[in-house]
Short mmCIF file of C-alpha atoms in Angstrom, two decimals:
data_model
loop_
_atom_site.label_atom_id
_atom_site.label_comp_id
_atom_site.label_asym_id
_atom_site.label_seq_id
_atom_site.Cartn_x
_atom_site.Cartn_y
_atom_site.Cartn_z
CA MET A 1 87.04 -83.46 17.67
CA ILE A 2 85.96 -83.74 14.05
CA LYS A 3 82.20 -83.31 14.67
CA ARG A 4 81.31 -80.03 16.41
CA PRO A 5 77.60 -79.06 16.14
CA ARG A 6 78.49 -75.65 17.68
CA ARG A 7 80.25 -74.67 14.37
CA LEU A 8 76.80 -73.92 12.87
CA ARG A 9 75.73 -71.79 15.83
CA SER A 10 78.59 -69.27 15.81
CA ASN A 11 76.63 -66.18 14.48
CA GLU A 12 73.12 -65.08 13.61
CA THR A 13 73.61 -65.30 9.81
CA LEU A 14 74.76 -68.85 9.96
CA ARG A 15 72.06 -69.86 12.41
CA LYS A 16 69.43 -68.55 10.08
CA MET A 17 71.07 -70.20 7.06
CA VAL A 18 70.68 -73.65 8.54
CA ARG A 19 67.37 -73.13 10.25
CA GLU A 20 65.17 -76.14 9.88
CA THR A 21 61.78 -74.48 10.65
CA ARG A 22 60.68 -71.28 8.96
CA VAL A 23 57.53 -69.24 9.52
CA ASP A 24 55.89 -66.97 6.95
CA LYS A 25 53.10 -64.48 7.50
CA SER A 26 50.91 -66.31 4.99
CA SER A 27 50.73 -69.26 7.45
CA LEU A 28 49.05 -67.16 10.18
CA ILE A 29 45.26 -67.19 10.73
CA PHE A 30 43.63 -64.77 13.17
CA PRO A 31 40.46 -65.98 15.08
CA MET A 32 37.91 -63.15 15.35
CA PHE A 33 34.59 -62.81 17.14
CA VAL A 34 31.74 -60.92 15.68
CA LYS A 35 28.40 -60.21 17.32
CA GLU A 36 25.05 -58.53 16.69
CA GLY A 37 24.61 -54.91 17.43
CA LYS A 38 26.32 -51.64 16.51
CA GLY A 39 29.23 -49.70 17.89
CA ILE A 40 30.49 -52.71 19.86
CA ARG A 41 34.15 -53.35 20.65
CA GLU A 42 34.21 -55.02 23.97
CA GLU A 43 37.22 -56.64 25.48
CA ILE A 44 36.91 -60.31 26.47
CA PRO A 45 37.62 -60.48 30.22
CA SER A 46 39.57 -63.70 30.14
CA MET A 47 41.41 -62.84 26.96
CA LYS A 48 43.01 -59.39 27.55
CA GLY A 49 43.64 -57.63 24.20
CA GLN A 50 41.01 -59.64 22.33
CA TYR A 51 37.62 -58.24 21.51
CA ARG A 52 34.07 -58.98 20.36
CA TYR A 53 33.16 -56.74 17.48
CA SER A 54 29.90 -55.66 15.92
CA VAL A 55 30.04 -55.75 12.12
CA ASP A 56 30.50 -51.97 11.90
CA GLN A 57 33.46 -52.11 14.25
CA MET A 58 35.28 -55.17 12.87
CA PHE A 59 36.82 -53.20 9.98
CA TYR A 60 39.36 -51.47 12.11
CA GLU A 61 40.74 -54.93 13.15
CA LEU A 62 40.62 -56.19 9.60
CA GLU A 63 42.55 -53.11 8.46
CA GLN A 64 45.19 -53.69 11.12
CA LEU A 65 45.54 -57.34 10.11
CA SER A 66 45.87 -56.42 6.50
CA LYS A 67 48.56 -53.78 7.26
CA ALA A 68 50.42 -56.31 9.39
CA GLY A 69 50.45 -58.79 6.49
CA VAL A 70 48.03 -61.31 8.12
CA SER A 71 45.92 -62.30 5.20
CA SER A 72 43.57 -64.98 6.71
CA VAL A 73 40.80 -64.62 9.29
CA MET A 74 38.67 -67.26 11.00
CA LEU A 75 35.27 -65.86 11.90
CA PHE A 76 33.17 -66.91 14.96
CA GLY A 77 29.63 -65.61 15.34
CA ILE A 78 27.77 -64.53 18.49
CA PRO A 79 24.03 -64.12 17.75
CA ASP A 80 21.48 -62.31 19.79
CA HIS A 81 18.93 -65.08 19.52
CA LYS A 82 19.54 -68.78 20.26
CA ASP A 83 17.15 -71.68 19.99
CA GLU A 84 17.15 -75.40 20.01
CA LEU A 85 17.33 -75.62 16.25
CA ALA A 86 20.37 -73.26 15.97
CA SER A 87 18.46 -71.37 13.35
CA GLY A 88 20.84 -68.34 13.55
CA ALA A 89 23.68 -70.51 12.29
CA TYR A 90 22.24 -70.77 8.80
CA ALA A 91 19.94 -67.75 8.62
CA GLU A 92 20.52 -65.52 5.55
CA ASP A 93 20.75 -62.52 7.87
CA GLY A 94 22.72 -64.32 10.54
CA ILE A 95 25.69 -62.66 12.20
CA ILE A 96 28.31 -64.57 10.21
CA GLN A 97 26.47 -64.12 6.96
CA LYS A 98 26.20 -60.34 7.48
CA ALA A 99 29.85 -60.07 8.61
CA LEU A 100 31.07 -61.97 5.56
CA LYS A 101 29.18 -59.84 3.06
CA GLU A 102 30.46 -56.55 4.56
CA ALA A 103 33.98 -57.82 5.12
CA LYS A 104 34.17 -59.10 1.52
CA ARG A 105 33.00 -55.67 0.30
CA ARG A 106 35.45 -53.67 2.38
CA PHE A 107 38.44 -55.99 2.45
CA PRO A 108 38.15 -58.33 -0.50
CA ASP A 109 41.79 -59.34 -0.54
CA LEU A 110 41.60 -61.03 2.86
CA TYR A 111 40.85 -64.71 3.05
CA TYR A 112 37.82 -65.62 5.12
CA ILE A 113 37.40 -68.96 6.90
CA THR A 114 34.29 -69.65 8.97
CA ASP A 115 33.98 -71.86 11.96
CA VAL A 116 31.03 -74.24 11.27
CA CYS A 117 29.56 -75.29 14.60
CA LEU A 118 26.22 -74.89 16.41
CA CYS A 119 27.25 -74.34 20.02
CA GLU A 120 27.08 -70.56 19.68
CA TYR A 121 23.58 -70.74 18.24
CA THR A 122 21.87 -73.39 20.34
CA SER A 123 19.96 -72.46 23.50
CA HIS A 124 21.56 -75.44 25.31
CA GLY A 125 25.11 -74.66 24.16
CA HIS A 126 25.82 -78.11 22.65
CA CYS A 127 27.27 -78.54 19.20
CA GLY A 128 24.29 -80.31 17.67
CA MET A 129 20.58 -81.21 17.79
CA LEU A 130 19.43 -82.89 20.95
CA CYS A 131 17.54 -86.08 21.47
CA GLY A 132 16.82 -85.92 25.18
CA HIS A 133 20.18 -84.96 26.67
CA ASP A 134 22.15 -86.65 23.88
CA VAL A 135 23.45 -84.93 20.81
CA ASP A 136 21.97 -86.71 17.73
CA ASN A 137 24.76 -87.12 15.27
CA ASP A 138 22.88 -87.69 12.06
CA THR A 139 20.22 -85.01 12.52
CA THR A 140 23.04 -82.56 13.25
CA LEU A 141 24.82 -83.32 9.96
CA LYS A 142 21.92 -81.75 7.99
CA VAL A 143 22.10 -78.54 9.98
CA LEU A 144 25.89 -78.32 9.76
CA ALA A 145 25.78 -78.82 5.99
CA LYS A 146 23.04 -76.14 5.65
CA THR A 147 25.14 -73.81 7.80
CA ALA A 148 28.32 -74.37 5.75
CA LEU A 149 26.44 -73.72 2.54
CA SER A 150 25.02 -70.51 3.92
CA HIS A 151 28.49 -69.33 4.79
CA VAL A 152 29.84 -69.99 1.35
CA GLN A 153 26.91 -68.32 -0.33
CA ALA A 154 27.59 -65.27 1.84
CA GLY A 155 31.25 -65.18 0.79
CA ALA A 156 33.34 -67.65 2.86
CA ASP A 157 36.50 -68.73 1.09
CA MET A 158 36.78 -71.85 3.29
CA VAL A 159 34.64 -73.57 5.88
CA ALA A 160 35.99 -75.25 9.03
CA PRO A 161 33.63 -77.71 10.83
CA SER A 162 34.58 -77.89 14.50
CA ASP A 163 31.59 -79.89 15.87
CA MET A 164 33.24 -83.34 15.85
CA MET A 165 30.14 -85.14 14.54
CA ASP A 166 30.86 -88.34 12.60
CA GLY A 167 30.48 -87.80 8.88
CA ARG A 168 30.28 -84.02 8.91
CA VAL A 169 32.99 -83.53 6.31
CA ALA A 170 31.20 -85.76 3.78
CA ALA A 171 27.90 -84.03 4.47
CA ILE A 172 29.43 -80.64 3.89
CA ARG A 173 31.38 -81.74 0.86
CA ASN A 174 28.28 -83.22 -0.74
CA ILE A 175 26.13 -80.16 -0.31
CA LEU A 176 28.86 -77.74 -1.51
CA ASP A 177 29.44 -79.86 -4.58
CA GLU A 178 25.69 -80.09 -5.19
CA TYR A 179 25.41 -76.29 -5.31
CA GLY A 180 28.50 -75.84 -7.51
CA TYR A 181 31.04 -74.93 -4.84
CA VAL A 182 33.40 -77.72 -5.80
CA ASN A 183 36.50 -75.58 -5.34
CA THR A 184 35.64 -74.40 -1.81
CA PRO A 185 38.01 -76.16 0.59
CA ILE A 186 37.16 -77.70 3.95
CA MET A 187 39.49 -77.37 6.94
CA SER A 188 38.37 -80.06 9.34
CA TYR A 189 38.92 -79.88 13.08
CA ALA A 190 39.90 -83.55 12.72
CA VAL A 191 41.79 -83.93 15.99
CA LYS A 192 39.87 -81.86 18.54
CA TYR A 193 40.20 -82.87 22.12
CA ALA A 194 37.79 -82.25 25.01
CA SER A 195 40.15 -79.79 26.62
CA GLY A 196 40.28 -77.44 29.59
CA PHE A 197 42.17 -75.00 27.36
CA TYR A 198 38.88 -73.84 25.81
CA ALA A 199 37.44 -72.12 28.85
CA PRO A 200 38.23 -68.49 27.77
CA PHE A 201 36.76 -69.18 24.31
CA ARG A 202 33.49 -70.21 25.89
CA ASP A 203 33.52 -66.94 27.71
CA ALA A 204 34.25 -65.11 24.49
CA ALA A 205 31.62 -66.86 22.43
CA ASP A 206 29.02 -67.43 25.16
CA SER A 207 28.99 -71.08 24.18
CA ALA A 208 29.33 -73.02 27.42
CA PRO A 209 26.96 -76.03 27.49
CA ALA A 210 23.91 -75.59 29.77
CA PHE A 211 24.32 -79.13 31.04
CA GLY A 212 26.84 -81.93 30.88
CA ASP A 213 29.95 -81.58 28.79
CA ARG A 214 31.20 -82.37 25.20
CA LYS A 215 33.04 -85.56 25.91
CA THR A 216 30.62 -87.70 23.89
CA TYR A 217 31.80 -86.02 20.68
CA GLN A 218 35.14 -84.29 21.41
CA MET A 219 38.20 -86.61 21.87
CA ASP A 220 39.52 -88.01 25.10
CA TYR A 221 42.93 -86.40 25.71
CA HIS A 222 44.34 -89.76 26.80
CA ASN A 223 44.14 -91.03 23.17
CA SER A 224 46.41 -90.60 20.16
CA ARG A 225 45.55 -93.50 17.88
CA GLU A 226 41.98 -92.31 17.92
CA GLY A 227 43.18 -89.03 16.48
CA ILE A 228 44.87 -90.82 13.62
CA ARG A 229 41.59 -92.64 12.90
CA GLU A 230 39.81 -89.23 12.84
CA ILE A 231 42.37 -87.83 10.35
CA LEU A 232 42.04 -90.76 8.01
CA LEU A 233 38.27 -90.71 8.13
CA ASP A 234 38.14 -86.99 7.37
CA GLU A 235 40.66 -87.38 4.54
CA GLU A 236 38.41 -90.11 3.00
CA GLU A 237 35.39 -87.83 3.32
CA GLY A 238 37.00 -85.01 1.38
CA ALA A 239 38.75 -82.77 3.90
CA ASP A 240 41.36 -80.51 2.28
CA ILE A 241 43.23 -79.49 5.46
CA ILE A 242 43.13 -81.11 8.86
CA MET A 243 43.53 -79.32 12.16
CA VAL A 244 44.89 -80.36 15.59
CA LYS A 245 43.40 -78.49 18.50
CA PRO A 246 44.71 -77.41 21.01
CA ALA A 247 48.32 -76.87 19.78
CA LEU A 248 50.75 -76.56 22.66
CA ALA A 249 49.77 -79.68 24.65
CA TYR A 250 49.31 -81.80 21.55
CA LEU A 251 52.54 -81.31 19.58
CA ASP A 252 52.81 -85.09 19.48
CA MET A 253 49.56 -85.21 17.51
CA ILE A 254 50.70 -82.61 15.09
CA ALA A 255 53.86 -84.74 14.45
CA LYS A 256 51.77 -87.95 14.06
CA ALA A 257 49.39 -86.21 11.74
CA LYS A 258 52.34 -85.27 9.52
CA GLU A 259 53.35 -88.92 9.39
CA VAL A 260 49.98 -90.32 8.32
CA THR A 261 48.54 -87.78 5.90
CA SER A 262 49.80 -85.78 2.96
CA LEU A 263 47.11 -83.12 3.66
CA PRO A 264 48.21 -79.74 4.93
CA ILE A 265 48.09 -79.56 8.74
CA ALA A 266 46.83 -76.60 10.79
CA ALA A 267 47.24 -76.14 14.57
CA TYR A 268 45.08 -73.95 16.67
CA SER A 269 46.77 -72.18 19.56
CA VAL A 270 43.63 -71.81 21.62
CA SER A 271 42.21 -69.31 24.07
CA GLY A 272 43.66 -71.00 27.13
CA GLU A 273 47.15 -70.87 25.73
CA TYR A 274 46.75 -67.20 24.93
CA ALA A 275 45.26 -66.44 28.34
CA MET A 276 48.10 -68.23 30.24
CA ILE A 277 50.78 -66.40 28.32
CA LYS A 278 49.04 -63.04 28.84
CA ALA A 279 48.53 -63.65 32.57
CA ALA A 280 52.05 -64.77 33.24
CA ALA A 281 53.47 -61.87 31.23
CA GLU A 282 51.39 -59.36 33.21
CA LYS A 283 52.87 -60.80 36.42
CA GLY A 284 56.32 -60.31 34.92
CA TRP A 285 57.07 -63.97 35.24
CA ILE A 286 57.82 -64.59 31.55
CA ASP A 287 58.99 -62.63 28.50
CA GLU A 288 55.77 -62.57 26.43
CA GLU A 289 57.46 -61.98 23.12
CA LYS A 290 59.92 -64.83 23.55
CA ILE A 291 57.25 -67.30 24.70
CA VAL A 292 54.90 -66.36 21.84
CA CYS A 293 57.69 -66.97 19.30
CA GLU A 294 58.78 -70.19 20.94
CA THR A 295 55.34 -71.75 21.17
CA ALA A 296 54.60 -70.76 17.56
CA ILE A 297 57.83 -72.41 16.31
CA ALA A 298 57.03 -75.50 18.40
CA ALA A 299 53.83 -76.03 16.38
CA PHE A 300 55.58 -75.48 13.01
CA ARG A 301 58.50 -77.66 14.08
CA ALA A 302 56.10 -80.46 14.90
CA GLY A 303 54.65 -80.31 11.41
CA ALA A 304 51.98 -77.58 11.20
CA GLN A 305 51.79 -75.53 8.01
CA SER A 306 49.06 -73.14 9.26
CA TYR A 307 48.77 -71.63 12.68
CA LEU A 308 45.62 -70.15 14.14
CA THR A 309 46.62 -67.77 16.85
CA TYR A 310 45.32 -64.68 18.69
CA TYR A 311 48.88 -63.45 18.46
CA ALA A 312 48.89 -63.33 14.67
CA LYS A 313 49.56 -59.56 14.42
CA GLU A 314 52.33 -59.78 16.93
CA LEU A 315 53.91 -62.74 15.21
CA ALA A 316 53.75 -60.87 11.88
CA ARG A 317 55.62 -57.98 13.51
CA TYR A 318 58.19 -60.29 14.93
CA ILE A 319 58.75 -61.81 11.47
CA ASP A 320 59.30 -58.28 10.13
CA GLU A 321 61.74 -57.53 12.93
CA GLY A 322 63.66 -60.78 12.28
CA LYS A 323 62.83 -62.18 15.75
CA ILE A 324 61.19 -65.20 14.19
CA GLY A 325 60.98 -66.62 10.72
#
């Protein structure tokens, strides 16, 4: 035989030399939950090893991330007060705004991305303003834009709208430009499916809808061409990075996104993915380390350039140890 693919698999040095997919710590983003109060570091029941932090307790985690070489953090806020107007989302003394100011002061070298959505701040748990039992798209845009601006004014390096309202990227881009933040990028949750993989997150962020579901604004998981349309629309509106969420069950969408846009692509390995791996590992049914590495590489192999994951610190260590990279 002349052609023998196994020739390039004969030892570790050679395998690494011809490796097609490589992972760097700079591509990792850690999602972090911050809440009102003091002295709080409470484990999330459905996400063992993940915590909600009060602002005064978040610094230990930021320090650990920094030491591990994870330079980017996505912040999610959990307010004490919720109302129909989501006023805590854009309040000057809101939880995200306070967290940003303190984090920037203590760890200025980290890169802070904020999730821009209203579900954590509304009394009804939906991602926008209600008209009856329907989420009013255009009214919501004004609140999202106001929220994004408040985050940037508090120190956010990037904003990431996750609400799935039509036109939200343009609304945010316009207000940021109007106030002089022309260089602040937007990471759009462009392809976000109405997924069962989000259940632990809703536990973590206390953001489950009080009635109905989010299928009128998040995407139907039967559809892929619809996702391409969302990507192209967000690109037209000024998105700088597009995200596919969830990651593991939507590798096809990451690959399709890479084909249709030249924008960088992020993939979010969501709470349900984390919880499944953790639960199976605790049972002894899988090797947690191997599965974490394999699922991460799957996202990068499909075309992601950034990876949001609750396993960011562990992956950084695996890179240092040469187990992934």
